[in-house]
PDB file of C-alpha atoms in Angstrom:
ATOM      1  CA  UNK A 257       0.348 -24.068 104.366  1.00  0.00           C
ATOM      2  CA  UNK A 258       3.676 -24.139 102.505  1.00  0.00           C
ATOM      3  CA  UNK A 259       6.030 -26.199 104.656  1.00  0.00           C
ATOM      4  CA  UNK A 260       8.573 -26.664 101.890  1.00  0.00           C
ATOM      5  CA  UNK A 261       9.487 -22.973 101.470  1.00  0.00           C
ATOM      6  CA  UNK A 262      13.203 -22.298 102.050  1.00  0.00           C
ATOM      7  CA  UNK A 263      13.999 -20.145 105.083  1.00  0.00           C
ATOM      8  CA  UNK A 264      17.054 -18.579 106.715  1.00  0.00           C
ATOM      9  CA  UNK A 265      17.470 -17.142 110.202  1.00  0.00           C
ATOM     10  CA  UNK A 266      19.882 -14.505 111.452  1.00  0.00           C
ATOM     11  CA  UNK A 267      20.282 -12.009 114.315  1.00  0.00           C
ATOM     12  CA  UNK A 268      18.644  -8.610 113.670  1.00  0.00           C
ATOM     13  CA  UNK A 269      21.833  -6.564 114.166  1.00  0.00           C
ATOM     14  CA  UNK A 270      23.721  -8.899 111.837  1.00  0.00           C
ATOM     15  CA  UNK A 271      20.986  -8.465 109.238  1.00  0.00           C
ATOM     16  CA  UNK A 272      21.114  -4.683 109.593  1.00  0.00           C
ATOM     17  CA  UNK A 273      24.872  -4.770 109.031  1.00  0.00           C
ATOM     18  CA  UNK A 274      24.396  -6.921 105.912  1.00  0.00           C
ATOM     19  CA  UNK A 275      21.782  -4.496 104.596  1.00  0.00           C
ATOM     20  CA  UNK A 276      24.079  -1.508 104.959  1.00  0.00           C
ATOM     21  CA  UNK A 277      27.088  -3.298 103.456  1.00  0.00           C
ATOM     22  CA  UNK A 278      25.038  -4.713 100.589  1.00  0.00           C
ATOM     23  CA  UNK A 279      23.245  -1.640  99.239  1.00  0.00           C
ATOM     24  CA  UNK A 280      23.543   0.982 101.985  1.00  0.00           C
ATOM     25  CA  UNK A 281      26.023   3.480 103.393  1.00  0.00           C
ATOM     26  CA  UNK A 282      28.838   0.899 103.537  1.00  0.00           C
ATOM     27  CA  UNK A 283      28.293  -0.759 100.154  1.00  0.00           C
ATOM     28  CA  UNK A 284      31.826   0.281  99.181  1.00  0.00           C
ATOM     29  CA  UNK A 285      33.328  -1.644 102.117  1.00  0.00           C
ATOM     30  CA  UNK A 286      34.041  -5.317 102.757  1.00  0.00           C
ATOM     31  CA  UNK A 287      35.069  -5.008 106.423  1.00  0.00           C
ATOM     32  CA  UNK A 288      32.639  -3.114 108.652  1.00  0.00           C
ATOM     33  CA  UNK A 289      31.778  -2.765 112.336  1.00  0.00           C
ATOM     34  CA  UNK A 290      28.101  -2.022 112.898  1.00  0.00           C
ATOM     35  CA  UNK A 291      26.568  -0.525 116.051  1.00  0.00           C
ATOM     36  CA  UNK A 292      22.880  -0.487 116.940  1.00  0.00           C
ATOM     37  CA  UNK A 293      22.205   2.130 119.618  1.00  0.00           C
ATOM     38  CA  UNK A 294      18.959   1.956 121.570  1.00  0.00           C
ATOM     39  CA  UNK A 295      17.913   0.684 124.977  1.00  0.00           C
ATOM     40  CA  UNK A 296      21.192  -1.246 124.819  1.00  0.00           C
ATOM     41  CA  UNK A 297      24.103  -1.472 122.389  1.00  0.00           C
ATOM     42  CA  UNK A 298      24.116  -4.226 119.802  1.00  0.00           C
ATOM     43  CA  UNK A 299      26.576  -4.813 117.044  1.00  0.00           C
ATOM     44  CA  UNK A 300      27.880  -6.891 114.208  1.00  0.00           C
ATOM     45  CA  UNK A 301      31.110  -7.534 112.376  1.00  0.00           C
ATOM     46  CA  UNK A 302      31.127  -7.946 108.613  1.00  0.00           C
ATOM     47  CA  UNK A 303      34.322  -9.482 107.231  1.00  0.00           C
ATOM     48  CA  UNK A 304      34.789  -9.852 103.479  1.00  0.00           C
ATOM     49  CA  UNK A 305      31.091  -9.080 102.988  1.00  0.00           C
ATOM     50  CA  UNK A 306      29.842 -11.760 105.392  1.00  0.00           C
ATOM     51  CA  UNK A 307      28.858 -11.706 109.043  1.00  0.00           C
ATOM     52  CA  UNK A 308      31.616 -12.887 111.368  1.00  0.00           C
ATOM     53  CA  UNK A 309      29.887 -14.910 114.088  1.00  0.00           C
ATOM     54  CA  UNK A 310      32.939 -15.881 116.118  1.00  0.00           C
ATOM     55  CA  UNK A 311      33.727 -19.128 117.929  1.00  0.00           C
ATOM     56  CA  UNK A 312      30.847 -18.682 120.411  1.00  0.00           C
ATOM     57  CA  UNK A 313      28.418 -16.738 118.173  1.00  0.00           C
ATOM     58  CA  UNK A 314      29.375 -13.513 119.972  1.00  0.00           C
ATOM     59  CA  UNK A 315      31.252 -11.805 117.161  1.00  0.00           C
ATOM     60  CA  UNK A 316      30.265  -8.134 117.162  1.00  0.00           C
ATOM     61  CA  UNK A 317      28.583  -8.186 120.575  1.00  0.00           C
ATOM     62  CA  UNK A 318      30.170  -4.845 121.412  1.00  0.00           C
ATOM     63  CA  UNK A 319      27.641  -4.223 124.169  1.00  0.00           C
ATOM     64  CA  UNK A 320      29.548  -6.632 126.434  1.00  0.00           C
ATOM     65  CA  UNK A 321      32.730  -4.547 126.295  1.00  0.00           C
ATOM     66  CA  UNK A 322      33.762  -3.303 129.748  1.00  0.00           C
ATOM     67  CA  UNK A 323      34.247   0.401 130.364  1.00  0.00           C
ATOM     68  CA  UNK A 324      36.954   2.272 132.241  1.00  0.00           C
ATOM     69  CA  UNK A 325      35.449   1.462 135.643  1.00  0.00           C
ATOM     70  CA  UNK A 326      35.889  -2.265 135.033  1.00  0.00           C
ATOM     71  CA  UNK A 327      32.250  -3.022 135.806  1.00  0.00           C
ATOM     72  CA  UNK A 328      29.939  -1.099 133.486  1.00  0.00           C
ATOM     73  CA  UNK A 329      29.406  -2.616 130.046  1.00  0.00           C
ATOM     74  CA  UNK A 330      28.961  -0.595 126.861  1.00  0.00           C
ATOM     75  CA  UNK A 331      25.366  -1.789 126.460  1.00  0.00           C
ATOM     76  CA  UNK A 332      24.645   0.202 129.612  1.00  0.00           C
ATOM     77  CA  UNK A 333      26.996   3.171 129.282  1.00  0.00           C
ATOM     78  CA  UNK A 334      26.295   3.752 125.582  1.00  0.00           C
ATOM     79  CA  UNK A 335      22.519   3.352 125.612  1.00  0.00           C
ATOM     80  CA  UNK A 336      19.670   5.854 125.483  1.00  0.00           C
ATOM     81  CA  UNK A 337      18.121   4.031 128.433  1.00  0.00           C
ATOM     82  CA  UNK A 338      21.187   4.767 130.553  1.00  0.00           C
ATOM     83  CA  UNK A 339      21.317   8.488 129.822  1.00  0.00           C
ATOM     84  CA  UNK A 340      17.642   8.791 130.745  1.00  0.00           C
ATOM     85  CA  UNK A 341      18.167   7.029 134.097  1.00  0.00           C
ATOM     86  CA  UNK A 342      21.385   8.959 134.768  1.00  0.00           C
ATOM     87  CA  UNK A 343      19.778  12.304 133.994  1.00  0.00           C
ATOM     88  CA  UNK A 344      16.850  11.456 136.267  1.00  0.00           C
ATOM     89  CA  UNK A 345      19.243  10.717 139.138  1.00  0.00           C
ATOM     90  CA  UNK A 346      21.257  13.887 138.549  1.00  0.00           C
ATOM     91  CA  UNK A 347      18.087  16.007 138.472  1.00  0.00           C
ATOM     92  CA  UNK A 348      16.280  14.160 141.267  1.00  0.00           C
ATOM     93  CA  UNK A 349      13.396  13.163 138.989  1.00  0.00           C
ATOM     94  CA  UNK A 350      11.168  10.082 139.340  1.00  0.00           C
ATOM     95  CA  UNK A 351      12.228   6.894 137.535  1.00  0.00           C
ATOM     96  CA  UNK A 352      11.122   6.686 133.909  1.00  0.00           C
ATOM     97  CA  UNK A 353      10.108  10.334 133.731  1.00  0.00           C
ATOM     98  CA  UNK A 354      12.620  10.867 130.900  1.00  0.00           C
ATOM     99  CA  UNK A 355      13.648   9.032 127.753  1.00  0.00           C
ATOM    100  CA  UNK A 356      16.663   9.452 125.500  1.00  0.00           C
ATOM    101  CA  UNK A 357      14.904  11.878 123.182  1.00  0.00           C
ATOM    102  CA  UNK A 358      13.993  14.174 126.067  1.00  0.00           C
ATOM    103  CA  UNK A 359      17.527  14.062 127.468  1.00  0.00           C
ATOM    104  CA  UNK A 360      19.037  15.080 124.135  1.00  0.00           C
ATOM    105  CA  UNK A 361      16.470  17.876 123.840  1.00  0.00           C
ATOM    106  CA  UNK A 362      17.342  19.132 127.327  1.00  0.00           C
ATOM    107  CA  UNK A 363      21.055  18.967 126.537  1.00  0.00           C
ATOM    108  CA  UNK A 364      20.419  21.022 123.394  1.00  0.00           C
ATOM    109  CA  UNK A 365      18.708  23.637 125.546  1.00  0.00           C
ATOM    110  CA  UNK A 366      21.767  23.912 127.768  1.00  0.00           C
ATOM    111  CA  UNK A 367      20.648  21.734 130.690  1.00  0.00           C
ATOM    112  CA  UNK A 368      23.852  20.833 132.568  1.00  0.00           C
ATOM    113  CA  UNK A 369      22.731  17.448 133.910  1.00  0.00           C
ATOM    114  CA  UNK A 370      21.409  16.307 130.535  1.00  0.00           C
ATOM    115  CA  UNK A 371      24.582  17.492 128.819  1.00  0.00           C
ATOM    116  CA  UNK A 372      26.678  15.505 131.308  1.00  0.00           C
ATOM    117  CA  UNK A 373      24.652  12.343 130.653  1.00  0.00           C
ATOM    118  CA  UNK A 374      24.925  12.731 126.874  1.00  0.00           C
ATOM    119  CA  UNK A 375      28.662  13.423 127.117  1.00  0.00           C
ATOM    120  CA  UNK A 376      29.236  10.214 129.057  1.00  0.00           C
ATOM    121  CA  UNK A 377      27.293   8.215 126.476  1.00  0.00           C
ATOM    122  CA  UNK A 378      29.167   9.732 123.538  1.00  0.00           C
ATOM    123  CA  UNK A 379      32.561   9.225 125.167  1.00  0.00           C
ATOM    124  CA  UNK A 380      31.775   5.575 125.954  1.00  0.00           C
ATOM    125  CA  UNK A 381      30.871   4.897 122.327  1.00  0.00           C
ATOM    126  CA  UNK A 382      33.909   6.824 121.060  1.00  0.00           C
ATOM    127  CA  UNK A 383      36.281   4.747 123.225  1.00  0.00           C
ATOM    128  CA  UNK A 384      34.699   1.531 121.964  1.00  0.00           C
ATOM    129  CA  UNK A 385      35.032   2.608 118.341  1.00  0.00           C
ATOM    130  CA  UNK A 386      38.638   3.668 118.853  1.00  0.00           C
ATOM    131  CA  UNK A 387      39.489   0.300 120.449  1.00  0.00           C
ATOM    132  CA  UNK A 388      37.750  -1.677 117.705  1.00  0.00           C
ATOM    133  CA  UNK A 389      39.558   0.351 115.040  1.00  0.00           C
ATOM    134  CA  UNK A 390      42.860  -0.736 116.517  1.00  0.00           C
ATOM    135  CA  UNK A 391      41.872  -4.367 116.995  1.00  0.00           C
ATOM    136  CA  UNK A 392      39.638  -5.333 114.073  1.00  0.00           C
ATOM    137  CA  UNK A 393      40.658  -2.348 111.877  1.00  0.00           C
ATOM    138  CA  UNK A 394      37.476  -2.129 109.751  1.00  0.00           C
ATOM    139  CA  UNK A 395      37.167   0.131 106.747  1.00  0.00           C
ATOM    140  CA  UNK A 396      34.283   1.934 108.412  1.00  0.00           C
ATOM    141  CA  UNK A 397      31.831   1.944 111.302  1.00  0.00           C
ATOM    142  CA  UNK A 398      28.084   2.251 110.759  1.00  0.00           C
ATOM    143  CA  UNK A 399      25.826   3.598 113.501  1.00  0.00           C
ATOM    144  CA  UNK A 400      22.191   2.470 113.441  1.00  0.00           C
ATOM    145  CA  UNK A 401      19.228   2.528 115.789  1.00  0.00           C
ATOM    146  CA  UNK A 402      16.693   5.257 116.355  1.00  0.00           C
ATOM    147  CA  UNK A 403      19.215   7.697 117.827  1.00  0.00           C
ATOM    148  CA  UNK A 404      21.244   7.653 114.617  1.00  0.00           C
ATOM    149  CA  UNK A 405      18.517   9.755 112.983  1.00  0.00           C
ATOM    150  CA  UNK A 406      19.881  12.733 114.926  1.00  0.00           C
ATOM    151  CA  UNK A 407      22.133  14.644 112.528  1.00  0.00           C
ATOM    152  CA  UNK A 408      24.493  15.653 115.335  1.00  0.00           C
ATOM    153  CA  UNK A 409      24.937  12.192 116.849  1.00  0.00           C
ATOM    154  CA  UNK A 410      27.659  10.741 114.629  1.00  0.00           C
ATOM    155  CA  UNK A 411      29.344  14.153 114.524  1.00  0.00           C
ATOM    156  CA  UNK A 412      29.511  14.190 118.331  1.00  0.00           C
ATOM    157  CA  UNK A 413      31.012  10.675 118.352  1.00  0.00           C
ATOM    158  CA  UNK A 414      33.589  11.705 115.763  1.00  0.00           C
ATOM    159  CA  UNK A 415      34.540  14.767 117.816  1.00  0.00           C
ATOM    160  CA  UNK A 416      35.009  12.554 120.892  1.00  0.00           C
ATOM    161  CA  UNK A 417      37.196  10.190 118.844  1.00  0.00           C
ATOM    162  CA  UNK A 418      39.259  13.147 117.660  1.00  0.00           C
ATOM    163  CA  UNK A 419      39.799  14.111 121.300  1.00  0.00           C
ATOM    164  CA  UNK A 420      41.140  10.593 121.962  1.00  0.00           C
ATOM    165  CA  UNK A 421      43.438  10.838 118.945  1.00  0.00           C
ATOM    166  CA  UNK A 422      44.785  14.126 120.295  1.00  0.00           C
ATOM    167  CA  UNK A 423      45.731  12.430 123.539  1.00  0.00           C
ATOM    168  CA  UNK A 424      47.093   9.238 121.973  1.00  0.00           C
ATOM    169  CA  UNK A 425      49.750  10.670 119.697  1.00  0.00           C
ATOM    170  CA  UNK A 426      50.858   7.305 118.307  1.00  0.00           C
ATOM    171  CA  UNK A 427      47.402   6.669 116.785  1.00  0.00           C
ATOM    172  CA  UNK A 428      47.376   7.523 113.087  1.00  0.00           C
ATOM    173  CA  UNK A 429      44.091   6.032 111.850  1.00  0.00           C
ATOM    174  CA  UNK A 430      40.945   8.145 112.207  1.00  0.00           C
ATOM    175  CA  UNK A 431      37.907   5.830 112.303  1.00  0.00           C
ATOM    176  CA  UNK A 432      35.445   6.418 109.474  1.00  0.00           C
ATOM    177  CA  UNK A 433      32.079   6.631 111.275  1.00  0.00           C
ATOM    178  CA  UNK A 434      28.885   6.736 109.180  1.00  0.00           C
ATOM    179  CA  UNK A 435      25.154   6.922 109.835  1.00  0.00           C
ATOM    180  CA  UNK A 436      23.079   3.961 108.649  1.00  0.00           C
ATOM    181  CA  UNK A 437      21.266   4.799 105.422  1.00  0.00           C
ATOM    182  CA  UNK A 438      18.205   2.616 105.885  1.00  0.00           C
ATOM    183  CA  UNK A 439      17.449   3.206 109.559  1.00  0.00           C
ATOM    184  CA  UNK A 440      15.093   0.593 110.998  1.00  0.00           C
ATOM    185  CA  UNK A 441      14.642  -1.027 107.571  1.00  0.00           C
ATOM    186  CA  UNK A 442      18.293  -2.099 107.339  1.00  0.00           C
ATOM    187  CA  UNK A 443      17.632  -5.419 109.075  1.00  0.00           C
ATOM    188  CA  UNK A 444      14.818  -6.272 106.632  1.00  0.00           C
ATOM    189  CA  UNK A 445      17.059  -5.559 103.661  1.00  0.00           C
ATOM    190  CA  UNK A 446      19.886  -7.476 105.268  1.00  0.00           C
ATOM    191  CA  UNK A 447      17.638 -10.467 105.911  1.00  0.00           C
ATOM    192  CA  UNK A 448      17.223 -10.745 102.140  1.00  0.00           C
ATOM    193  CA  UNK A 449      20.984 -10.530 101.712  1.00  0.00           C
ATOM    194  CA  UNK A 450      21.510 -13.253 104.307  1.00  0.00           C
ATOM    195  CA  UNK A 451      18.962 -15.496 102.594  1.00  0.00           C
ATOM    196  CA  UNK A 452      20.721 -15.030  99.251  1.00  0.00           C
ATOM    197  CA  UNK A 453      24.105 -15.813 100.842  1.00  0.00           C
ATOM    198  CA  UNK A 454      22.794 -19.088 102.274  1.00  0.00           C
ATOM    199  CA  UNK A 455      21.489 -20.367  98.946  1.00  0.00           C
TER     200      UNK A 455
END
């Protein structure tokens, strides 16, 4: 047993953000907002190439952002879990009979209820990104998590952001939204980066 080996610990979303800003899709950027979309919404802020933890270690916890109804948080509204439950309710299906992948497939086939659920998810994420652009003003946003593997996902978010920009005429900055390059391996790569930064 090697008890004298150096170690470093960091949140998985923060590590994923470090991986993508170190050698991934955002390696040309110093200031990045990172989203992890899955059963909830996680996130991270990278400022000047380092994770910004905040005063209470909640920097980048975008999932806690409150939506337009004043009660629903982004981790619910913007998650694949939520669209599955919402679509089940709209279609009168048993609980846990759908998952996010199935809902997106149904939406692609023209199913109205599935399309409504997906639209709500996309619009929730687009509003969050717009608001973060005009508060933190990062160089780019990176979207990770299993859903980011869908080629149309980031495009749909960008289209929803463009719709916001059409309505808010004063807004002049179009958020640069990118798909994570390393997928589920980003956090492993970023863990190495974090370890090197702590040395």
